[in-house]
Coordinates of C-alpha atoms and ligand atoms in Angstrom, one line a residue:
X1 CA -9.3 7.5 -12.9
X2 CA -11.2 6.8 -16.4
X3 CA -9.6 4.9 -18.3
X4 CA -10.0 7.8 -21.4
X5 CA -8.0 9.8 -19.4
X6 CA -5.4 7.4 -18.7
X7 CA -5.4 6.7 -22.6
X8 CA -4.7 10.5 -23.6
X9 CA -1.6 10.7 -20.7
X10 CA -0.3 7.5 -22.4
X11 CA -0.4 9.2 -25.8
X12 CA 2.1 11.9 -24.7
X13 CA 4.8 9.0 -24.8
X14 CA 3.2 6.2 -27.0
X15 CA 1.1 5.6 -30.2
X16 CA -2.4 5.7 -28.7
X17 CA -3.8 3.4 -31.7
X18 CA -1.6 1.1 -30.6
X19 CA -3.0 0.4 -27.1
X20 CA -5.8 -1.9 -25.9
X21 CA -5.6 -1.2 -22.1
X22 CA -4.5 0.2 -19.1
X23 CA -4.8 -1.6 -16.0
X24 CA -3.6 -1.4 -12.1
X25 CA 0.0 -2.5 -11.6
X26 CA 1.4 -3.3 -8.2
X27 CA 1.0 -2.1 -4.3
X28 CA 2.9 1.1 -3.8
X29 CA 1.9 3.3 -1.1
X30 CA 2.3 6.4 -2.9
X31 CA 2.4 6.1 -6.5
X32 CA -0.7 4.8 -8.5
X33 CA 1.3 2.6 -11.4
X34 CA -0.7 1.1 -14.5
X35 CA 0.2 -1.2 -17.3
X36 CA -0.5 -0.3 -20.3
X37 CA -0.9 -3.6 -23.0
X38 CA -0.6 -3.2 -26.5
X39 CA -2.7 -4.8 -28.9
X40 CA -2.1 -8.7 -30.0
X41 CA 0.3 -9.1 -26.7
X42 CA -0.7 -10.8 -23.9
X43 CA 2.1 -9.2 -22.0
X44 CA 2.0 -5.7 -20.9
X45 CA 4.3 -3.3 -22.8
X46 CA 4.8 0.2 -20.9
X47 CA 4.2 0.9 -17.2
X48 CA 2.1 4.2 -16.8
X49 CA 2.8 6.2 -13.2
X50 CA 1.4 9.3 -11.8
X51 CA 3.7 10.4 -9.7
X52 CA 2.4 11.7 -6.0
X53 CA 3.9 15.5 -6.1
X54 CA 2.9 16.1 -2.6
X55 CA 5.5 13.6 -2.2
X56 CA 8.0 14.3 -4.7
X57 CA 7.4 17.8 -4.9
X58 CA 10.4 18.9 -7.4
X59 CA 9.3 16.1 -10.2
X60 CA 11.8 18.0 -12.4
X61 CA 14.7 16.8 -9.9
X62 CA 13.2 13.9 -9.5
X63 CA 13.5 12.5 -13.1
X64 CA 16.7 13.8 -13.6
X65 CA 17.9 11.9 -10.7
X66 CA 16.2 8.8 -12.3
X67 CA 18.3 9.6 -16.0
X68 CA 22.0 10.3 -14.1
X69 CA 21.2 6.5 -12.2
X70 CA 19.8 4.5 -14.6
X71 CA 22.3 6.1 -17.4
X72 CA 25.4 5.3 -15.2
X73 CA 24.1 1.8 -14.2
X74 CA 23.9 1.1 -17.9
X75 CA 27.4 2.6 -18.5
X76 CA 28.7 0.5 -15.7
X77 CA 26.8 -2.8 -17.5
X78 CA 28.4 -2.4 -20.5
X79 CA 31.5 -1.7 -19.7
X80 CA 31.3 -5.2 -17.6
X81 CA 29.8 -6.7 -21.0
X82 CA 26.5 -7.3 -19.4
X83 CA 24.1 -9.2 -22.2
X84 CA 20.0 -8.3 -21.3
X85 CA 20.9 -4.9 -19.8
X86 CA 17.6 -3.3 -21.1
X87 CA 16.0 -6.4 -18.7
X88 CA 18.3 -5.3 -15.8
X89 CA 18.0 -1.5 -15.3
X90 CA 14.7 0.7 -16.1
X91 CA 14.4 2.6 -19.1
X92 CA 11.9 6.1 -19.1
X93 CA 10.4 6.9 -22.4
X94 CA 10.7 10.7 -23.7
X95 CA 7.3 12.3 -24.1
X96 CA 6.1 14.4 -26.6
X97 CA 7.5 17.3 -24.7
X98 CA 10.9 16.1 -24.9
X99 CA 11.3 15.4 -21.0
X100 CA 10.6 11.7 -19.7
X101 CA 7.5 13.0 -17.5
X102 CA 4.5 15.4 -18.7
X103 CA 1.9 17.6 -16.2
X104 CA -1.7 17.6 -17.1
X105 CA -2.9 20.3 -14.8
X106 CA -1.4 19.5 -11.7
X107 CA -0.5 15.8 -12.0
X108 CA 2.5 14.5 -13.0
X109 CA 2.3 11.0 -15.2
X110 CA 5.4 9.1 -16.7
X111 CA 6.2 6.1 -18.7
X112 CA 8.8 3.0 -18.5
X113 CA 9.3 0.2 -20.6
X114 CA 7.8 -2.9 -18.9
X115 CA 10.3 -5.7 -18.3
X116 CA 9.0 -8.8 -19.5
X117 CA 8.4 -12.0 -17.9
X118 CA 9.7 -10.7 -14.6
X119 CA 7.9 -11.6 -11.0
X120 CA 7.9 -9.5 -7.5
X121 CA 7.2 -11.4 -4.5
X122 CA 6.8 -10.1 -1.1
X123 CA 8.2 -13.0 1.0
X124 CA 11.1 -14.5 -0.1
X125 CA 13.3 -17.9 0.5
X126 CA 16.8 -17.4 1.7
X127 CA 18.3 -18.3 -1.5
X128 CA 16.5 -15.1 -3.2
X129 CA 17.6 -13.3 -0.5
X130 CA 21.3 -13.8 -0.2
X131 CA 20.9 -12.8 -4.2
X132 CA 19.2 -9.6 -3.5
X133 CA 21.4 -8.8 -1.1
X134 CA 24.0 -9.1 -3.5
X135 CA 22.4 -6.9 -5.9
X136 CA 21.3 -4.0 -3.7
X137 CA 25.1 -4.1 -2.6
X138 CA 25.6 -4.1 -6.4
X139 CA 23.4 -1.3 -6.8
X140 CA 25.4 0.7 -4.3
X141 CA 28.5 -0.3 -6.0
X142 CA 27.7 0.8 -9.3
X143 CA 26.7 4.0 -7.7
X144 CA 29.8 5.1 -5.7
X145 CA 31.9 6.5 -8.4
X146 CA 29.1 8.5 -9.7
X147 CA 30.8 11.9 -10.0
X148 CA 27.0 13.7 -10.9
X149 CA 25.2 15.0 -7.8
X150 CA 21.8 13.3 -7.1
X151 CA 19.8 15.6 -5.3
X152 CA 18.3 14.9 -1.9
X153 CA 14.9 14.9 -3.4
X154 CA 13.2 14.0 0.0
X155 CA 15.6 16.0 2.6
X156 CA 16.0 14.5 5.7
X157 CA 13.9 11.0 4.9
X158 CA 15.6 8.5 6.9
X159 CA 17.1 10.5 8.9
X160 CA 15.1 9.2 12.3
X161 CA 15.4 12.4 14.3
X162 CA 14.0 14.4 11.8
X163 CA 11.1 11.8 11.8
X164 CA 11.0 12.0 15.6
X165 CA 10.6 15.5 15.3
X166 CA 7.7 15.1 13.1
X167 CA 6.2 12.5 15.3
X168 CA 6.5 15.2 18.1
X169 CA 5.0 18.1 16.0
X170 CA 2.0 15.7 15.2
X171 CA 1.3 14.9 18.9
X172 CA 1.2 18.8 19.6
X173 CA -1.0 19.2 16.9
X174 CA -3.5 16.3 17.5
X175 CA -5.2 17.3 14.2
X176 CA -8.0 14.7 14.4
X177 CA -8.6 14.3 18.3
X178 CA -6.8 10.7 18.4
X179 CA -4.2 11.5 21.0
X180 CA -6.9 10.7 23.7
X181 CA -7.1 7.0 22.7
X182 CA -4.5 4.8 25.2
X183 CA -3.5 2.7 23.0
X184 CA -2.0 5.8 21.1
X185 CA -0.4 7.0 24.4
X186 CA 1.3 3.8 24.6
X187 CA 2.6 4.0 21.5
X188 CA 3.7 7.4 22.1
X189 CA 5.6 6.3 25.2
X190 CA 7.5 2.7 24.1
X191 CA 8.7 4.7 20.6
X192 CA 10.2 7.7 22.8
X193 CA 12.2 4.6 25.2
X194 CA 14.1 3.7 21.9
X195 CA 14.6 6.9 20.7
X196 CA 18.2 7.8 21.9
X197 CA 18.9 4.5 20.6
X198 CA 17.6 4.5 17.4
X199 CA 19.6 8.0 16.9
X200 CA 23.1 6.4 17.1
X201 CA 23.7 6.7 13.1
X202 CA 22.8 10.2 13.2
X203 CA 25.3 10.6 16.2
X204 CA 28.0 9.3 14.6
X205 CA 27.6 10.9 11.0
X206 CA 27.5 14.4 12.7
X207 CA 31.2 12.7 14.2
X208 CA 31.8 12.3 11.4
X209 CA 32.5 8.8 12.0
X210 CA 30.1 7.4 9.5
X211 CA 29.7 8.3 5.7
X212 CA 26.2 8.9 3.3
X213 CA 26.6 7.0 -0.2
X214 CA 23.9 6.9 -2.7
X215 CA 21.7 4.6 -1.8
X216 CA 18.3 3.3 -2.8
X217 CA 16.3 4.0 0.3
X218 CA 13.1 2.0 -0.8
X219 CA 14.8 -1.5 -0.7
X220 CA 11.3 -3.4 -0.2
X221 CA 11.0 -6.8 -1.5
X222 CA 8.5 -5.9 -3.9
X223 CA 10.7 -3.4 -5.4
X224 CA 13.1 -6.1 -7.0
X225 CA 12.1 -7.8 -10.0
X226 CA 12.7 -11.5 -10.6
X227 CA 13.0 -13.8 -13.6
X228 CA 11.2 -17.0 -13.5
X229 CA 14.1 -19.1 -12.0
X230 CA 14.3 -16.7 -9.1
X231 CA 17.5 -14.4 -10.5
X232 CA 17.3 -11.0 -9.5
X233 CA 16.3 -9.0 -12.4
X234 CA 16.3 -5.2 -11.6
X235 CA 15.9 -3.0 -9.2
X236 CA 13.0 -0.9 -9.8
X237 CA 10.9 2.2 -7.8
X238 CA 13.9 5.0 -8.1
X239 CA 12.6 8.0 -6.8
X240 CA 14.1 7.6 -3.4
X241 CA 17.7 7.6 -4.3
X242 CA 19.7 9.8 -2.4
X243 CA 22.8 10.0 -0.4
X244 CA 22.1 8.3 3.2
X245 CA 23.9 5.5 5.3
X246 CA 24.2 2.3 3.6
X247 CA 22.1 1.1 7.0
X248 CA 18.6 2.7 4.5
X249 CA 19.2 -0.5 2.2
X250 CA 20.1 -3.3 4.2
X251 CA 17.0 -2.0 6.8
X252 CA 14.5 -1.7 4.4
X253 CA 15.2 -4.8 2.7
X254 CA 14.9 -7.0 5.6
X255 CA 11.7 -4.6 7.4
X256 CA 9.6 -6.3 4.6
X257 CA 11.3 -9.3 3.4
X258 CA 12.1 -11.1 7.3
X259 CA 8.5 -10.2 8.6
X260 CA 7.0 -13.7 8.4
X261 CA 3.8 -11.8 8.2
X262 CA 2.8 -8.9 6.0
X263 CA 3.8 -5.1 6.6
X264 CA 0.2 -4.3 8.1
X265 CA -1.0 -7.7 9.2
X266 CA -3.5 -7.7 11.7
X267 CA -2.6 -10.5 13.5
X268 CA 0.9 -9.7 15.6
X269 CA 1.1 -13.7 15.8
X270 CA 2.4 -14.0 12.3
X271 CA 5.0 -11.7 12.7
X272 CA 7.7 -12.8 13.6
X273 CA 11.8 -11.6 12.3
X274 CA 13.8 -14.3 10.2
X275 CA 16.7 -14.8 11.2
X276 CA 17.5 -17.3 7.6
X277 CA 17.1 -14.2 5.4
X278 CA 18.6 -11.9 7.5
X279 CA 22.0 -14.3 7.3
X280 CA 21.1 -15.0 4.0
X281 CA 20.9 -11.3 3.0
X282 CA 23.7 -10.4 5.6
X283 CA 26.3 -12.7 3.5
X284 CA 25.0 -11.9 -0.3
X285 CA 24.9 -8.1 0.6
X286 CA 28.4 -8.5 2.6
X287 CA 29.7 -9.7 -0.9
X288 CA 28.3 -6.9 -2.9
X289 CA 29.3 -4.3 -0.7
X290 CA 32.9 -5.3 -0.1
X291 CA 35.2 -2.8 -2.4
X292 CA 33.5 0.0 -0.1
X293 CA 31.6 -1.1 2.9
X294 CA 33.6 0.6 6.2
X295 CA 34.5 -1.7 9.4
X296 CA 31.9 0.8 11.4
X297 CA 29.5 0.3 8.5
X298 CA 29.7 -4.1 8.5
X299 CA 29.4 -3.4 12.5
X300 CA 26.2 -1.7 13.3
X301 CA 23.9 -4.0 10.2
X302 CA 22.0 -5.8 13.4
X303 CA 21.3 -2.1 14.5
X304 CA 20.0 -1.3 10.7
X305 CA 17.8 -3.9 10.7
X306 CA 16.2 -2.7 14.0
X307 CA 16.2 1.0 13.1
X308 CA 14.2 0.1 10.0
X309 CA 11.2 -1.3 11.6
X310 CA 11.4 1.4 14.3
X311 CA 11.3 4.2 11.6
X312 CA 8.6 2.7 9.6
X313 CA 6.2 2.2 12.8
X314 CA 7.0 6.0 13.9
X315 CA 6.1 7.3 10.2
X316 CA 3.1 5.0 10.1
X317 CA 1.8 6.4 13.5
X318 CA 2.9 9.9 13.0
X319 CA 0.5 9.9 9.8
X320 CA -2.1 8.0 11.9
X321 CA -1.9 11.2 14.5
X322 CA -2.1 13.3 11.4
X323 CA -5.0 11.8 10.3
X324 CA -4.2 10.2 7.1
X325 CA -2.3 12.5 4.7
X326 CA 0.9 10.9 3.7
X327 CA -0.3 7.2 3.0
X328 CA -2.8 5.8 0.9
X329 CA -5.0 3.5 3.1
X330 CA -7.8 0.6 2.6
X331 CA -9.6 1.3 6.1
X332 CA -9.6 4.0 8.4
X333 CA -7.2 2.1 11.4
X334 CA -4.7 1.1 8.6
X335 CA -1.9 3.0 9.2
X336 CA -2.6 2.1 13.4
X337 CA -2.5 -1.2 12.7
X338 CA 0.3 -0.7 10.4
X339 CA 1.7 0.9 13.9
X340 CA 1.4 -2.2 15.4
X341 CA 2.5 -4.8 12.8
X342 CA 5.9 -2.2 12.3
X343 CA 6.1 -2.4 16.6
X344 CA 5.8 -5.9 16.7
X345 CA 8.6 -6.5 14.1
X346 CA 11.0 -4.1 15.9
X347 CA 10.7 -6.1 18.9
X348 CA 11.1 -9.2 17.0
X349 CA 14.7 -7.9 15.3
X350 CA 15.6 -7.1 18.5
X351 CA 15.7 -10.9 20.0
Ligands
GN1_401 C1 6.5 3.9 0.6 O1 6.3 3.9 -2.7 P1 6.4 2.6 -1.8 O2 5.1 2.1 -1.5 O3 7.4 1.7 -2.4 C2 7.5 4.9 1.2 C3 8.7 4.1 1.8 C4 8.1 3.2 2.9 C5 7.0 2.3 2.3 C6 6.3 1.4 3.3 C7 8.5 7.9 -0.8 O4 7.1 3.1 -0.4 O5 9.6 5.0 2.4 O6 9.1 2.4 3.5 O7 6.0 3.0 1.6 N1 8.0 5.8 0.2 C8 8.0 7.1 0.4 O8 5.7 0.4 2.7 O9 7.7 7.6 1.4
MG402 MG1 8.4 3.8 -3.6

């Protein structure tokens, strides 16, 4: 992307004269996020996105589900006379058409404020982790008197038969011939022994044993922001949230931040599940969730934090099978060995 380009998007939302440079932000899988600095700071100032509408393919709904949660979670914060709250939840700038997002032919680009001396981290200690745990309960807190609708802007996305499904439908295809690799079979087979297991939340939801709340559904470490004594910050990468079992959350959080090695590591020796930040997380998300959280809810968090890895490793391999289309990838085996990494850390949770 030339960096003119980028320049002209950012002057939808910001005084262009103003800028000095936009440069790559962050690891996201499907978004490709920038910072924009501002001349005579040495801190960025705005966070440029494009958002990936092959993903997120009602961007209209998706930004209005953004405004109705970051408005109410700024409600809630003043109401409980919160001091730095344009630190603690994401603001969106309006562009020059009035909306907070603008299309230039067929991307979509918008702009947040960047929040200032803030750090991500993808491992964590337990003490940051029995913190975020108390803020993604938080989160969900804040979130369960919302009286707005928040539209299910991905349907069915961790719902893990529907992935299973699609795992299915990619095998029948076989778009780029790699069903005849063993390894591949093996997969296939191992992920289908799981499988009724795995389903048990859906089970009990169509029971109607087990409720959906709004949840975040993208709870990886990285997406939780920091200050530089280790207090959670914000929460930040929105677009997922939707109504889904509170099991999305506390799954997600501890699919990236337990693995002692990294989400696609090559080497399975590294990874290994952490059983510190998943008590850690277990008690500061226990304490944040505790004006709502159901006895059937508390009880099946060791099979959330199974279900997570297993989900992950059948959407990795299921766009492996597809050859490529959902994920962006460094190397050609990335989202196999992604397979792998996601495998090894399901076994792991399971111990
Ligand atoms: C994607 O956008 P990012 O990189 O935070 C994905 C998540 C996966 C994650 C795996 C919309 O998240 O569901 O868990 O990659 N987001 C979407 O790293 O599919
Ligand atoms: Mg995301």
């Amino acid at each position: 992307m030339s960096n003119q380009r980028l320049f002209c998007i950012a002057a939808h939302f910001v005084d262009a004269a103003n800028i000095s440079d936009i440069l790559p932000l962050g690891k996201g899988l499907i978004n490709d996020t920038y910072k924009i600095m501002v001349k005579g700071e040495t801190q960025p100032r705005y966070v440029l996105q494009h958002i990936n509408n092959k993903v997120f393919t009602d961007v209209e709904m998706l930004q209005h589900n953004i405004e109705i949660v970051t408005n109410h979670i700024r409600k809630k914060y003043e109401e409980r006379g919160v001091h730095d709250i344009s630190r603690r939840v994401l603001h969106f700038l309006k562009a020059d058409t009035g909306k907070t997002y603008v299309k230039e032919g067929e991307e979509y680009w918008r702009v947040m404020d960047f929040i200032a001396d803030s750090y991500t981290y993808d491992a964590v200690t337990p003490a940051y982790a029995y913190d975020a745990g108390r803020s993604f309960g938080d989160f969900e807190a804040l979130l369960a008197d919302l009286t707005e609708p928040i539209g299910e802007i991905i349907p069915d996305f961790h719902n893990i038969e529907f992935r299973l499904r699609q795992l299915d439908e990619a095998i029948a295809t076989d778009a780029v011939g790699r069903m005849k690799d063993p390894e591949v079979q093996g997969f296939v087979k191992r992920i289908k022994e799981h499988a009724e297991d795995m389903c048990l939340g859906e089970r009990l939801y169509r029971e109607g044993k087990l409720p959906k709340r709004i949840c975040h559904c993208d709870t990886k470490v990285n997406n939780m922001l920091f200050d530089k004594d280790g207090n959670v910050l914000c929460i930040i990468d929105l677009d997922t949230v939707m109504p889904s079992f509170v099991f999305s959350d506390f799954g997600d959080f501890l699919r990236s931040a337990a693995n002692t090695g990294a989400e696609d590591d090559p080497d399975l020796d590294h990874i290994h599940f952490n059983k510190e930040i998943y008590d850690a997380f277990l008690k500061g998300y226990l304490e944040g969730t505790q004006s709502f959280l159901l006895p059937i809810e508390r009880e099946l968090l060791p099979y959330a934090a199974q279900l997570f890895p297993y989900m992950q490793a059948v959407r990795f391999f299921t766009d492996y099978i597809n050859g490529d289309t959902y994920y962006k990838i460094q190397y050609p085996e990335h989202n196999l060995v992604r397979t792998r990494a996601q495998w090894k850390l399901f076994e792991e949770s399971g111990k």
